[in-house]
């Protein structure tokens, strides 16, 4: 088992995913010349290492204490840092971010951001200490921050004080890390009781390989428009450290990720999906809710075509990019791949007059559709808020990297022209102004996708039309077997939540519905001459 993980690290090095792997001579020379800028320190020092896949160094490290005192330094090109904390009061909040990037404004491009904590064993600082920052330290900090009433680790960092933090919560979080990641840590020749925060420098090479196997990001709190709890996934966006259908938190087994990696490396073609909650991967405890991308692999022989579903719930085409999800997804692409782009559900959230979160949605999610004549619409000097322009970011990236972009219209909501959950289902991805004039610009999002595909000469899969046809065929009697409308006695997660039989979710799908949409996408591929090379690998065509 240990050899599997070591081979995995080598393979990731070939892919360029491991930080510090394949460093060229120029970077080696630069790193030798770059020394941590430390004054002639007297007193207490905090030192450690910052490590996360794709994170760029040097990074900025900031320490904040209980009284709000702050100190800042930079890492070297390997993520090592050292800082004087003389006169500070524990506990300490330590954060790291990439230079030139920020961690809290969802309306702008964000970098990879990490946080960690220091609680001295004696209750007060009397000697120097080691504090590392990495995906697991961020998850620990997230737990402690949430327990203290913060939205997540970044909200704690921005609070600029550690006064509310509980050492008991900190110890519980570390114990949880051991329970969930212990098996995987041992496979990387790390101790089962390895502490990702205070581990000695001798463990760093193996720890860095371990951290390189996962993506770290923060969730999005839509009600406030801010980053919230830490999200960990493997490179194929499978959630890590989450509960199963029975509510049990099972140990992480990264051998599953390694096997997926081998198949992805060997496949003739790979399909990468940019999308929202209708396509994304869901953890087992939310079963039977599924995104169509989660089951799309079934449409292809896995030895020929591999699907990498990077879709993220609650994201628009703009927020997906700003939060760094596309940075992770695109890092795995190679010439000959396909990039499927399906957005719209959350881009439509442009009603600035909507109570509570209207301005937040406009700031972070909204992009505006084209006019009926196909002309882009956006506020003055803000072309990034054009839906067409936002889609073209992905198209341009794909073409520049010899990847084939494919645009998909969004899935339909099970609603008629009057907004009721009954047939006939109508085209619904369009906006009209309201009595409060909440929309700066209005229009048809699916038509904008079609306009963008035509203007850029890329393949189009009209999923909205396909799902409308299927919805009307199912009718009022059967649609709840496909969209999310489940018995909460069978699936207790949905008690008191939207998605149960008496309060159905007309947007999202259960397993049968996800498979229905995947079938529609596959049928569209088979019918599209621009995708003939891909279509011949569909299971139903073989």
Short mmCIF file of C-alpha atoms in Angstrom, two decimals:
data_model
loop_
_atom_site.label_atom_id
_atom_site.label_comp_id
_atom_site.label_asym_id
_atom_site.label_seq_id
_atom_site.Cartn_x
_atom_site.Cartn_y
_atom_site.Cartn_z
CA UNK A 1 0.00 0.00 0.00
CA UNK A 2 2.86 2.38 0.83
CA UNK A 3 4.34 1.79 -2.64
CA UNK A 4 1.03 2.85 -4.21
CA UNK A 5 1.26 6.24 -2.59
CA UNK A 6 4.91 6.72 -3.47
CA UNK A 7 4.14 5.88 -7.11
CA UNK A 8 1.28 8.34 -6.87
CA UNK A 9 3.67 11.07 -5.78
CA UNK A 10 5.96 10.31 -8.73
CA UNK A 11 3.04 10.44 -11.15
CA UNK A 12 1.87 13.75 -9.73
CA UNK A 13 5.41 15.06 -10.17
CA UNK A 14 5.17 14.18 -13.87
CA UNK A 15 1.87 16.05 -14.03
CA UNK A 16 3.49 19.08 -12.43
CA UNK A 17 1.09 19.03 -9.49
CA UNK A 18 3.56 18.55 -6.65
CA UNK A 19 4.98 21.82 -5.37
CA UNK A 20 8.78 21.81 -5.53
CA UNK A 21 8.79 18.95 -8.08
CA UNK A 22 10.83 19.32 -11.25
CA UNK A 23 12.18 22.69 -10.14
CA UNK A 24 14.34 24.11 -12.92
CA UNK A 25 17.88 25.33 -12.35
CA UNK A 26 16.86 28.99 -12.48
CA UNK A 27 14.40 28.48 -9.65
CA UNK A 28 17.00 26.55 -7.66
CA UNK A 29 19.41 29.42 -8.05
CA UNK A 30 16.75 31.94 -7.12
CA UNK A 31 15.86 29.95 -4.04
CA UNK A 32 19.49 29.74 -2.98
CA UNK A 33 19.75 33.51 -3.26
CA UNK A 34 16.47 34.10 -1.47
CA UNK A 35 16.91 33.89 2.30
CA UNK A 36 14.19 34.53 4.82
CA UNK A 37 14.50 38.17 5.82
CA UNK A 38 14.89 37.93 9.56
CA UNK A 39 16.27 40.59 11.81
CA UNK A 40 18.60 39.75 14.64
CA UNK A 41 15.72 38.25 16.64
CA UNK A 42 15.73 38.29 20.37
CA UNK A 43 13.15 36.27 22.28
CA UNK A 44 10.38 34.03 21.04
CA UNK A 45 10.28 32.74 17.47
CA UNK A 46 7.61 30.96 15.48
CA UNK A 47 8.87 29.00 12.50
CA UNK A 48 7.36 26.47 10.17
CA UNK A 49 6.46 25.52 6.62
CA UNK A 50 3.62 26.52 4.30
CA UNK A 51 2.54 23.77 1.91
CA UNK A 52 -0.36 23.27 -0.52
CA UNK A 53 -0.71 22.02 -4.09
CA UNK A 54 -0.14 24.78 -6.69
CA UNK A 55 0.57 27.44 -4.03
CA UNK A 56 3.10 30.00 -5.26
CA UNK A 57 6.05 31.07 -3.13
CA UNK A 58 7.26 33.23 -1.53
CA UNK A 59 4.01 33.66 0.39
CA UNK A 60 3.02 36.26 2.96
CA UNK A 61 2.67 34.97 6.54
CA UNK A 62 0.82 36.96 9.20
CA UNK A 63 0.55 36.28 12.93
CA UNK A 64 -2.20 37.80 15.11
CA UNK A 65 -2.49 37.38 18.88
CA UNK A 66 -5.24 37.59 21.50
CA UNK A 67 -4.82 41.35 21.88
CA UNK A 68 -4.82 42.07 18.14
CA UNK A 69 -1.05 42.53 17.83
CA UNK A 70 0.21 41.61 14.38
CA UNK A 71 3.49 40.58 12.77
CA UNK A 72 4.20 39.76 9.12
CA UNK A 73 6.97 38.06 7.17
CA UNK A 74 7.52 36.14 3.92
CA UNK A 75 8.42 32.54 3.24
CA UNK A 76 11.32 31.40 1.10
CA UNK A 77 10.65 29.65 -2.20
CA UNK A 78 10.11 26.35 -0.37
CA UNK A 79 7.49 27.79 1.98
CA UNK A 80 9.71 28.02 5.07
CA UNK A 81 9.29 31.00 7.38
CA UNK A 82 10.40 32.39 10.72
CA UNK A 83 8.97 35.30 12.68
CA UNK A 84 9.52 37.05 16.02
CA UNK A 85 6.49 36.88 18.32
CA UNK A 86 8.07 38.39 21.40
CA UNK A 87 5.45 40.26 23.43
CA UNK A 88 2.48 38.49 21.83
CA UNK A 89 -0.26 36.77 23.84
CA UNK A 90 -1.47 33.26 22.97
CA UNK A 91 -3.36 31.77 21.31
CA UNK A 92 -1.98 32.87 17.94
CA UNK A 93 -3.69 32.82 14.53
CA UNK A 94 -1.20 32.33 11.71
CA UNK A 95 -2.28 32.81 8.08
CA UNK A 96 -0.57 32.55 4.71
CA UNK A 97 -1.53 33.87 1.29
CA UNK A 98 0.12 34.14 -2.09
CA UNK A 99 1.78 37.44 -2.86
CA UNK A 100 -0.41 39.79 -4.89
CA UNK A 101 -3.59 37.83 -4.14
CA UNK A 102 -6.28 38.20 -1.51
CA UNK A 103 -8.43 35.80 0.50
CA UNK A 104 -11.72 37.46 1.44
CA UNK A 105 -13.32 39.38 -1.48
CA UNK A 106 -15.36 36.90 -3.54
CA UNK A 107 -15.93 39.47 -6.29
CA UNK A 108 -12.22 39.48 -7.18
CA UNK A 109 -9.64 36.83 -8.00
CA UNK A 110 -8.56 34.99 -4.86
CA UNK A 111 -5.39 33.08 -4.12
CA UNK A 112 -4.66 29.90 -2.20
CA UNK A 113 -5.04 30.78 1.47
CA UNK A 114 -4.19 28.81 4.59
CA UNK A 115 -4.56 29.27 8.33
CA UNK A 116 -3.18 27.62 11.43
CA UNK A 117 -3.24 28.03 15.21
CA UNK A 118 -0.81 27.97 18.12
CA UNK A 119 -1.89 27.05 21.64
CA UNK A 120 1.13 26.72 23.97
CA UNK A 121 1.02 23.61 26.14
CA UNK A 122 1.50 25.62 29.33
CA UNK A 123 -1.09 28.26 28.54
CA UNK A 124 1.45 30.99 27.91
CA UNK A 125 4.36 31.32 25.51
CA UNK A 126 7.71 30.62 27.13
CA UNK A 127 9.70 29.12 24.29
CA UNK A 128 9.92 29.14 20.52
CA UNK A 129 7.58 26.87 18.57
CA UNK A 130 6.90 25.34 15.18
CA UNK A 131 3.62 26.11 13.40
CA UNK A 132 2.97 24.72 9.92
CA UNK A 133 0.27 25.81 7.50
CA UNK A 134 -1.29 23.28 5.12
CA UNK A 135 -4.67 21.86 4.09
CA UNK A 136 -5.08 19.95 7.36
CA UNK A 137 -4.11 22.93 9.52
CA UNK A 138 -6.70 24.95 7.61
CA UNK A 139 -9.36 22.28 8.35
CA UNK A 140 -8.41 22.34 12.04
CA UNK A 141 -8.60 26.13 12.12
CA UNK A 142 -11.95 25.96 10.33
CA UNK A 143 -13.41 23.73 13.05
CA UNK A 144 -12.12 25.96 15.84
CA UNK A 145 -13.33 29.09 14.07
CA UNK A 146 -16.82 27.67 13.47
CA UNK A 147 -17.07 26.61 17.10
CA UNK A 148 -16.19 30.18 18.11
CA UNK A 149 -18.95 31.60 15.91
CA UNK A 150 -16.96 32.58 12.82
CA UNK A 151 -18.02 31.68 9.27
CA UNK A 152 -14.71 29.92 8.71
CA UNK A 153 -10.94 30.34 8.92
CA UNK A 154 -10.81 33.50 6.82
CA UNK A 155 -13.39 35.25 8.98
CA UNK A 156 -11.21 34.42 11.98
CA UNK A 157 -8.11 35.77 10.24
CA UNK A 158 -9.95 38.97 9.28
CA UNK A 159 -11.18 39.43 12.87
CA UNK A 160 -7.54 40.14 13.86
CA UNK A 161 -7.90 38.61 17.31
CA UNK A 162 -7.76 35.14 18.79
CA UNK A 163 -9.66 36.02 21.97
CA UNK A 164 -12.66 33.72 21.39
CA UNK A 165 -10.76 30.54 20.57
CA UNK A 166 -11.06 27.34 22.60
CA UNK A 167 -8.13 25.01 23.21
CA UNK A 168 -10.59 22.18 23.80
CA UNK A 169 -12.06 22.72 20.33
CA UNK A 170 -8.51 22.75 18.94
CA UNK A 171 -7.69 19.41 20.57
CA UNK A 172 -10.96 17.92 19.31
CA UNK A 173 -10.14 19.02 15.76
CA UNK A 174 -6.70 17.39 15.87
CA UNK A 175 -8.23 14.16 17.21
CA UNK A 176 -10.71 14.23 14.32
CA UNK A 177 -7.87 14.65 11.81
CA UNK A 178 -6.14 11.59 13.28
CA UNK A 179 -9.34 9.54 13.04
CA UNK A 180 -10.12 10.56 9.47
CA UNK A 181 -6.66 10.84 7.89
CA UNK A 182 -4.60 8.47 10.06
CA UNK A 183 -4.63 5.59 7.57
CA UNK A 184 -3.63 7.84 4.68
CA UNK A 185 -0.87 9.47 6.74
CA UNK A 186 0.68 6.09 7.56
CA UNK A 187 0.64 5.21 3.85
CA UNK A 188 2.90 8.23 3.30
CA UNK A 189 5.31 7.02 6.01
CA UNK A 190 4.01 9.57 8.48
CA UNK A 191 3.00 8.70 12.06
CA UNK A 192 -0.69 7.90 12.58
CA UNK A 193 -0.75 10.55 15.34
CA UNK A 194 1.07 13.03 13.10
CA UNK A 195 0.19 16.61 14.02
CA UNK A 196 0.05 18.71 10.82
CA UNK A 197 0.56 21.92 12.81
CA UNK A 198 3.58 21.31 15.05
CA UNK A 199 5.30 18.45 13.20
CA UNK A 200 9.09 18.68 13.05
CA UNK A 201 10.94 19.75 9.92
CA UNK A 202 12.20 16.18 9.34
CA UNK A 203 8.65 15.15 8.37
CA UNK A 204 8.17 17.95 5.85
CA UNK A 205 9.22 16.12 2.64
CA UNK A 206 6.67 13.35 3.18
CA UNK A 207 4.04 15.75 4.51
CA UNK A 208 4.37 17.96 1.42
CA UNK A 209 3.79 14.94 -0.83
CA UNK A 210 0.70 14.09 1.20
CA UNK A 211 -0.70 17.64 1.00
CA UNK A 212 -0.05 17.70 -2.73
CA UNK A 213 -2.64 14.94 -3.16
CA UNK A 214 -5.52 17.27 -2.29
CA UNK A 215 -7.10 20.58 -3.17
CA UNK A 216 -7.86 23.02 -0.38
CA UNK A 217 -10.41 25.80 -0.72
CA UNK A 218 -13.13 27.52 1.28
CA UNK A 219 -16.87 27.12 0.85
CA UNK A 220 -19.08 30.08 -0.03
CA UNK A 221 -21.61 31.46 2.47
CA UNK A 222 -24.22 32.77 0.04
CA UNK A 223 -26.22 34.69 2.66
CA UNK A 224 -23.24 36.92 3.45
CA UNK A 225 -21.13 36.49 0.34
CA UNK A 226 -17.99 35.49 2.23
CA UNK A 227 -15.69 32.46 2.39
CA UNK A 228 -16.78 29.95 5.03
CA UNK A 229 -15.55 26.52 6.16
CA UNK A 230 -12.58 24.67 4.70
CA UNK A 231 -13.26 22.29 1.81
CA UNK A 232 -10.84 19.43 1.11
CA UNK A 233 -11.06 17.20 -1.95
CA UNK A 234 -8.82 14.94 -3.93
CA UNK A 235 -7.67 16.11 -7.36
CA UNK A 236 -10.84 14.71 -8.91
CA UNK A 237 -13.03 16.81 -6.60
CA UNK A 238 -14.16 13.88 -4.46
CA UNK A 239 -14.86 15.36 -1.00
CA UNK A 240 -12.49 14.24 1.76
CA UNK A 241 -13.29 13.90 5.44
CA UNK A 242 -17.07 13.80 5.06
CA UNK A 243 -19.70 11.44 6.46
CA UNK A 244 -21.32 8.48 4.74
CA UNK A 245 -25.07 7.86 4.33
CA UNK A 246 -25.32 6.56 7.90
CA UNK A 247 -23.71 9.67 9.35
CA UNK A 248 -20.41 7.92 10.09
CA UNK A 249 -17.15 9.67 9.31
CA UNK A 250 -15.04 7.04 7.58
CA UNK A 251 -11.24 7.14 7.18
CA UNK A 252 -9.89 8.76 4.02
CA UNK A 253 -8.41 6.30 1.54
CA UNK A 254 -6.34 8.11 -1.09
CA UNK A 255 -5.70 4.87 -2.99
CA UNK A 256 -9.05 5.56 -4.72
CA UNK A 257 -7.61 8.85 -5.98
CA UNK A 258 -4.46 7.11 -7.14
CA UNK A 259 -6.44 4.57 -9.18
CA UNK A 260 -8.46 7.39 -10.74
CA UNK A 261 -5.23 9.20 -11.55
CA UNK A 262 -3.86 6.17 -13.38
CA UNK A 263 -7.01 5.92 -15.50
CA UNK A 264 -6.94 9.66 -16.23
CA UNK A 265 -3.31 9.48 -17.29
CA UNK A 266 -3.91 6.54 -19.62
CA UNK A 267 -7.17 7.67 -21.24
CA UNK A 268 -7.29 8.65 -24.91
CA UNK A 269 -9.57 11.61 -24.10
CA UNK A 270 -10.48 13.40 -20.89
CA UNK A 271 -13.55 15.57 -20.30
CA UNK A 272 -13.29 18.34 -17.70
CA UNK A 273 -16.57 19.81 -16.45
CA UNK A 274 -17.03 23.41 -15.31
CA UNK A 275 -20.48 23.73 -13.79
CA UNK A 276 -22.74 24.34 -10.81
CA UNK A 277 -24.81 22.26 -8.38
CA UNK A 278 -26.78 20.53 -11.15
CA UNK A 279 -23.55 18.85 -12.29
CA UNK A 280 -21.42 18.64 -9.15
CA UNK A 281 -20.28 15.72 -6.99
CA UNK A 282 -22.12 15.26 -3.70
CA UNK A 283 -20.89 13.49 -0.56
CA UNK A 284 -22.56 10.22 0.36
CA UNK A 285 -24.54 11.66 3.28
CA UNK A 286 -26.57 13.72 0.78
CA UNK A 287 -27.60 10.69 -1.28
CA UNK A 288 -29.67 10.32 -3.41
CA UNK A 289 -28.92 13.91 -4.54
CA UNK A 290 -26.49 13.82 -7.47
CA UNK A 291 -25.22 16.05 -10.21
CA UNK A 292 -25.20 14.73 -13.76
CA UNK A 293 -21.42 15.07 -13.91
CA UNK A 294 -21.17 12.67 -11.00
CA UNK A 295 -22.59 9.85 -13.15
CA UNK A 296 -21.36 10.99 -16.58
CA UNK A 297 -18.42 8.55 -16.57
CA UNK A 298 -20.96 5.76 -17.15
CA UNK A 299 -21.52 7.07 -20.68
CA UNK A 300 -17.98 6.09 -21.76
CA UNK A 301 -15.65 3.15 -21.66
CA UNK A 302 -13.31 4.24 -18.83
CA UNK A 303 -10.21 2.99 -20.64
CA UNK A 304 -10.97 5.37 -23.53
CA UNK A 305 -12.51 8.45 -21.91
CA UNK A 306 -12.18 9.77 -18.37
CA UNK A 307 -14.48 12.40 -16.85
CA UNK A 308 -13.16 14.91 -14.30
CA UNK A 309 -16.15 16.63 -12.75
CA UNK A 310 -14.99 19.96 -11.33
CA UNK A 311 -18.49 21.46 -11.00
CA UNK A 312 -19.11 23.32 -7.72
CA UNK A 313 -22.44 24.03 -6.06
CA UNK A 314 -23.55 27.65 -5.84
CA UNK A 315 -21.00 29.01 -8.30
CA UNK A 316 -21.56 31.18 -11.33
CA UNK A 317 -19.14 31.38 -14.25
CA UNK A 318 -17.50 34.37 -12.54
CA UNK A 319 -17.33 33.07 -8.96
CA UNK A 320 -16.00 29.68 -10.11
CA UNK A 321 -13.02 31.42 -11.63
CA UNK A 322 -12.50 33.96 -8.83
CA UNK A 323 -12.42 31.30 -6.11
CA UNK A 324 -9.69 29.36 -7.89
CA UNK A 325 -11.66 26.26 -8.85
CA UNK A 326 -10.69 26.63 -12.50
CA UNK A 327 -7.06 27.07 -11.49
CA UNK A 328 -7.20 23.60 -9.96
CA UNK A 329 -9.14 22.04 -12.84
CA UNK A 330 -7.02 23.56 -15.60
CA UNK A 331 -3.76 22.43 -13.96
CA UNK A 332 -4.57 18.86 -15.06
CA UNK A 333 -5.47 19.59 -18.69
CA UNK A 334 -3.39 18.58 -21.68
CA UNK A 335 -3.76 19.03 -25.47
CA UNK A 336 -6.58 16.92 -26.87
CA UNK A 337 -8.81 17.23 -23.80
CA UNK A 338 -12.39 18.52 -23.79
CA UNK A 339 -13.70 21.31 -21.57
CA UNK A 340 -17.47 21.19 -20.98
CA UNK A 341 -18.79 24.53 -19.72
CA UNK A 342 -22.30 24.60 -18.27
CA UNK A 343 -23.27 27.70 -16.32
CA UNK A 344 -26.37 29.88 -15.99
CA UNK A 345 -28.33 28.95 -12.86
CA UNK A 346 -26.28 31.22 -10.60
CA UNK A 347 -25.22 33.76 -13.23
CA UNK A 348 -28.90 34.75 -13.30
CA UNK A 349 -28.78 36.02 -9.71
CA UNK A 350 -28.72 39.71 -10.64
CA UNK A 351 -31.73 41.09 -8.75
CA UNK A 352 -30.11 43.83 -6.70
CA UNK A 353 -33.45 44.66 -5.06
CA UNK A 354 -33.87 41.19 -3.58
CA UNK A 355 -34.11 41.32 0.22
CA UNK A 356 -30.95 40.60 2.21
CA UNK A 357 -28.68 38.99 -0.38
CA UNK A 358 -29.57 40.85 -3.59
CA UNK A 359 -26.54 43.20 -3.59
CA UNK A 360 -24.31 40.31 -2.50
CA UNK A 361 -25.45 38.17 -5.44
CA UNK A 362 -24.84 41.03 -7.86
CA UNK A 363 -21.37 41.63 -6.45
CA UNK A 364 -20.21 38.00 -6.48
CA UNK A 365 -22.37 35.83 -8.74
CA UNK A 366 -24.17 37.91 -11.35
CA UNK A 367 -23.26 38.12 -15.01
CA UNK A 368 -25.59 39.79 -17.49
CA UNK A 369 -27.06 38.14 -20.62
CA UNK A 370 -26.91 39.52 -24.14
CA UNK A 371 -29.66 41.59 -25.70
CA UNK A 372 -32.13 39.93 -28.06
CA UNK A 373 -29.82 41.09 -30.87
CA UNK A 374 -26.83 39.30 -29.37
CA UNK A 375 -25.07 42.37 -27.98
CA UNK A 376 -23.17 42.04 -24.69
CA UNK A 377 -24.53 43.92 -21.66
CA UNK A 378 -22.56 44.97 -18.60
CA UNK A 379 -22.05 48.00 -16.32
CA UNK A 380 -19.62 50.63 -17.51
CA UNK A 381 -16.00 49.48 -17.34
CA UNK A 382 -17.01 46.04 -16.01
CA UNK A 383 -16.90 43.67 -19.02
CA UNK A 384 -16.25 40.77 -16.63
CA UNK A 385 -19.94 41.03 -15.70
CA UNK A 386 -21.01 40.06 -19.22
CA UNK A 387 -22.15 36.42 -19.34
CA UNK A 388 -20.76 36.04 -22.85
CA UNK A 389 -17.42 37.53 -21.82
CA UNK A 390 -17.27 35.27 -18.78
CA UNK A 391 -17.91 32.18 -20.90
CA UNK A 392 -15.29 33.32 -23.39
CA UNK A 393 -12.67 33.26 -20.64
CA UNK A 394 -13.01 29.46 -20.57
CA UNK A 395 -13.25 29.20 -24.35
CA UNK A 396 -10.11 31.28 -24.86
CA UNK A 397 -8.18 29.32 -22.26
CA UNK A 398 -9.16 26.04 -23.87
CA UNK A 399 -8.22 27.10 -27.37
CA UNK A 400 -4.89 28.52 -26.20
CA UNK A 401 -4.04 25.13 -24.66
CA UNK A 402 -5.30 22.94 -27.54
CA UNK A 403 -8.31 21.82 -25.53
CA UNK A 404 -11.74 21.59 -27.22
CA UNK A 405 -14.32 23.83 -25.51
CA UNK A 406 -17.96 22.76 -25.50
CA UNK A 407 -20.81 24.97 -24.28
CA UNK A 408 -23.92 23.48 -22.65
CA UNK A 409 -27.18 25.24 -21.88
CA UNK A 410 -28.29 24.71 -18.25
CA UNK A 411 -30.75 22.07 -17.09
CA UNK A 412 -34.36 23.18 -16.81
CA UNK A 413 -36.15 23.80 -13.56
CA UNK A 414 -39.40 21.86 -13.26
CA UNK A 415 -41.54 24.98 -13.56
CA UNK A 416 -44.06 26.29 -16.05
CA UNK A 417 -44.28 29.78 -17.49
CA UNK A 418 -46.07 30.98 -14.33
CA UNK A 419 -43.38 29.63 -11.98
CA UNK A 420 -45.49 26.70 -10.77
CA UNK A 421 -44.17 23.14 -10.44
CA UNK A 422 -46.47 21.63 -13.02
CA UNK A 423 -46.47 21.00 -16.73
CA UNK A 424 -46.11 22.27 -19.35
CA UNK A 425 -42.53 23.09 -18.42
CA UNK A 426 -41.25 26.23 -20.13
CA UNK A 427 -37.91 27.80 -20.94
CA UNK A 428 -36.93 29.55 -17.74
CA UNK A 429 -33.34 30.79 -17.94
CA UNK A 430 -34.25 34.38 -18.62
CA UNK A 431 -34.75 37.49 -16.54
CA UNK A 432 -37.35 40.23 -16.66
CA UNK A 433 -37.36 43.39 -14.63
CA UNK A 434 -39.53 43.70 -11.56
CA UNK A 435 -41.41 46.57 -9.94
CA UNK A 436 -38.24 47.53 -8.04
CA UNK A 437 -36.14 47.61 -11.24
CA UNK A 438 -33.73 45.25 -9.51
CA UNK A 439 -32.01 44.14 -12.71
CA UNK A 440 -29.50 46.44 -14.38
CA UNK A 441 -29.85 44.35 -17.57
CA UNK A 442 -32.19 41.52 -18.52
CA UNK A 443 -32.27 38.84 -21.18
CA UNK A 444 -32.11 35.15 -22.06
CA UNK A 445 -29.17 33.18 -20.66
CA UNK A 446 -29.60 30.07 -22.78
CA UNK A 447 -29.77 32.21 -25.90
CA UNK A 448 -26.59 34.01 -24.79
CA UNK A 449 -24.88 30.62 -24.55
CA UNK A 450 -26.03 29.81 -28.06
CA UNK A 451 -24.83 33.23 -29.29
CA UNK A 452 -21.44 32.68 -27.67
CA UNK A 453 -21.06 29.22 -29.19
CA UNK A 454 -21.88 30.55 -32.65
CA UNK A 455 -19.57 33.58 -32.39
CA UNK A 456 -16.66 31.45 -31.19
CA UNK A 457 -17.25 28.48 -33.47
CA UNK A 458 -17.55 25.93 -30.66
CA UNK A 459 -19.82 22.95 -30.16
CA UNK A 460 -23.14 23.51 -28.37
CA UNK A 461 -25.15 20.94 -26.39
CA UNK A 462 -28.68 22.19 -25.76
CA UNK A 463 -29.37 20.50 -22.43
CA UNK A 464 -32.18 22.87 -21.46
CA UNK A 465 -34.31 21.83 -24.42
CA UNK A 466 -33.57 18.16 -23.79
CA UNK A 467 -34.55 18.34 -20.13
CA UNK A 468 -37.73 20.31 -20.93
CA UNK A 469 -38.81 17.62 -23.38
CA UNK A 470 -38.11 14.90 -20.84
CA UNK A 471 -39.87 16.80 -18.02
CA UNK A 472 -43.02 17.20 -20.08
CA UNK A 473 -42.92 13.51 -21.00
CA UNK A 474 -42.69 12.56 -17.31
CA UNK A 475 -45.58 14.83 -16.42
CA UNK A 476 -46.90 15.87 -13.04
CA UNK A 477 -47.22 12.29 -11.81
CA UNK A 478 -43.62 11.15 -12.33
CA UNK A 479 -41.28 14.14 -12.20
CA UNK A 480 -40.56 13.73 -8.48
CA UNK A 481 -38.86 10.42 -9.23
CA UNK A 482 -36.15 12.37 -11.09
CA UNK A 483 -35.87 15.77 -9.45
CA UNK A 484 -35.06 15.87 -5.73
CA UNK A 485 -38.22 14.87 -3.87
CA UNK A 486 -37.43 12.05 -1.45
CA UNK A 487 -38.98 10.39 1.57
CA UNK A 488 -37.28 11.83 4.69
CA UNK A 489 -38.04 8.62 6.59
CA UNK A 490 -35.80 6.78 4.13
CA UNK A 491 -33.28 9.62 3.80
CA UNK A 492 -33.21 11.40 7.19
CA UNK A 493 -30.81 14.10 5.96
CA UNK A 494 -33.76 15.70 4.17
CA UNK A 495 -35.96 16.09 7.24
CA UNK A 496 -36.80 19.78 7.54
CA UNK A 497 -34.98 20.49 4.26
CA UNK A 498 -36.01 21.29 0.72
CA UNK A 499 -35.86 18.13 -1.37
CA UNK A 500 -38.39 16.00 0.49
CA UNK A 501 -41.65 14.76 -1.03
CA UNK A 502 -43.81 17.49 0.49
CA UNK A 503 -41.28 20.21 -0.33
CA UNK A 504 -39.66 19.17 -3.61
CA UNK A 505 -36.58 20.75 -5.12
CA UNK A 506 -37.45 21.66 -8.70
CA UNK A 507 -33.84 22.48 -9.66
CA UNK A 508 -31.67 19.60 -8.43
CA UNK A 509 -31.74 15.90 -9.14
CA UNK A 510 -31.72 12.58 -7.39
CA UNK A 511 -29.78 9.67 -8.89
CA UNK A 512 -32.33 8.75 -11.56
CA UNK A 513 -32.58 12.38 -12.68
CA UNK A 514 -28.80 12.81 -12.81
CA UNK A 515 -28.58 9.75 -15.05
CA UNK A 516 -31.39 11.16 -17.20
CA UNK A 517 -29.43 14.39 -17.76
CA UNK A 518 -26.22 12.45 -18.45
CA UNK A 519 -28.13 10.50 -21.12
CA UNK A 520 -29.33 13.78 -22.66
CA UNK A 521 -25.79 15.17 -22.75
CA UNK A 522 -24.54 11.95 -24.36
CA UNK A 523 -27.32 12.05 -26.98
CA UNK A 524 -26.35 15.63 -27.82
CA UNK A 525 -22.72 14.59 -28.23
CA UNK A 526 -23.73 11.78 -30.58
CA UNK A 527 -25.74 14.21 -32.70
CA UNK A 528 -23.04 16.89 -32.94
CA UNK A 529 -20.69 16.60 -35.91
CA UNK A 530 -18.04 18.73 -34.15
CA UNK A 531 -17.76 16.03 -31.48
CA UNK A 532 -17.57 13.00 -33.76
CA UNK A 533 -14.19 11.90 -32.39
CA UNK A 534 -15.59 11.85 -28.88
CA UNK A 535 -18.95 10.37 -29.83
CA UNK A 536 -17.44 7.13 -31.09
CA UNK A 537 -16.38 6.32 -27.54
CA UNK A 538 -19.89 6.57 -26.10
CA UNK A 539 -20.92 3.23 -24.62
CA UNK A 540 -24.24 3.22 -26.50
CA UNK A 541 -22.46 3.73 -29.82
CA UNK A 542 -20.18 0.75 -29.37
#
